[in-house]
Amino acid sequence: MTAKNILILAGDGIGPEVMTQVKRIIDWMNGKGLTNFAVSEGLVGGCSYDAHGTPLTDETMQRAMDADAVLLGAVGGPQWDNLDFSVKPERGLLRLRKDMELFANLRPALVFDALAEASSLKLELVKGLDIMIVRELTGGVYFGQPRGIETLPNGERRGINTQVYTTSEIIRVAEVAFDLARKRGSRVHSVEKANVMESGLLWREEVQKLRDAKYQDVHLEHMYADNCAMQLVRTPRQFDVIVTDNLFGDLLSDCAAMLTGSLGMLPSASLGGDLGGGKRRALYEPVHGSAPDIAGQNKANPLACILSYSMMLRYSFGLLKEADLLDQAAQNVLNAGIRTGDIMAAGCTQVGTDGMGDAILAELSKLNG
Ligand code: IPM
Ligand code: MG
């Protein structure tokens, strides 16, 4: 097997320290001959701005385009909050998503048995929870034109963003959701605000048409986004796959994340279209942000980033056994009561970022015989 090229963009805040633990796991898997990955690294976000005056250089962008998969840590921090919009750390991430055409963002919200108690909801509501949120990632109000801030003749200022979706943008992300649903519980909730937004009405109509034409075996329900937020905290287990637009997906995935007990646990995959030969561009990143308040203190939970790497094994390289191995190791470590501060509970053993990495590696060695 020729080596696959993985580009690591650790980013800002806790990004580098959680990524250090992933790099240890990559080395371990390479060493065992389970994978053959060639890793290179680059800058994104505030660290790139500090070094190059831009949150993502053209050169790094090109390397991301050429990589077999990209693994990203987190971007942003208070020291860059007052930068011009065009060079904010987040723009680096948004450019990666846009230029790589990563239109389907998969955000699983999975409750590990060992952590069910850490959820903000009652145990009986979240036990066994397994939701997949499919968020549209390259369209909608995040990228719609016109946008900007203008000054009106009367001196008042006006901020403008545009929510816009085309048929093909809706269909390609809905297909990802239906395909995933077929491998899970065969149920899709399509979420929009068709009661107030034309783009939402179009979304609803196109998703329904697609289901009737190609996915009659999948159960489809439409739901308004506000109701979905409410249902997520009321009876979250009613959901299997949720497909929604960029902005609603941003909000609802944070909400779903909290149901699982910790934002520090959630991985994500952002996938592009088929480039032929089974190849598609892909970027994997934890859902949590850069958490500047705990950065550099060996406190961050590396599991979301580690599980993002597991999603890479699964979705980019079809290495299902290796992904299962890593998921199992994470599961066992949690079952053994090993916890970072964010998921700490009575009777458990608290470890730091590297302690969690140690525990995962030890468990991997044990499982792999
Ligand atoms: C996310 C984040 C990003 C988003 C930010 C960092 C631009 O909140 O990935 O959910 O809004 O998409
Ligand atoms: Mg978000």
CSV table of C-alpha atoms and ligand atoms in Angstrom, one decimal, residues 90 93-94 97 107 135 142 250, ligand 1:
chain,number,residue,atom,x,y,z
A,90,GLU,CA,-12.3,31.5,11.3
A,93,LEU,CA,-11.4,27.3,8.3
A,94,LEU,CA,-14.2,28.6,6.2
A,97,ARG,CA,-14.4,24.2,3.7
A,107,ARG,CA,-21.6,15.5,13.4
A,135,ARG,CA,-25.0,19.9,8.3
A,142,TYR,CA,-22.4,31.6,5.7
A,250,ASP,CA,-24.2,25.0,13.6
B,1,IPM,C1,-18.3,25.2,13.9
B,1,IPM,C2,-17.8,26.5,14.3
B,1,IPM,C3,-17.5,27.3,13.1
B,1,IPM,C4,-18.8,27.6,12.4
B,1,IPM,C5,-16.8,28.7,13.3
B,1,IPM,C6,-15.5,28.5,14.1
B,1,IPM,C7,-16.5,29.4,12.0
B,1,IPM,O1,-18.7,27.1,15.2
B,1,IPM,O2,-17.6,24.5,13.2
B,1,IPM,O3,-19.4,24.8,14.3
B,1,IPM,O4,-19.6,28.5,12.7
B,1,IPM,O5,-19.1,26.8,11.4
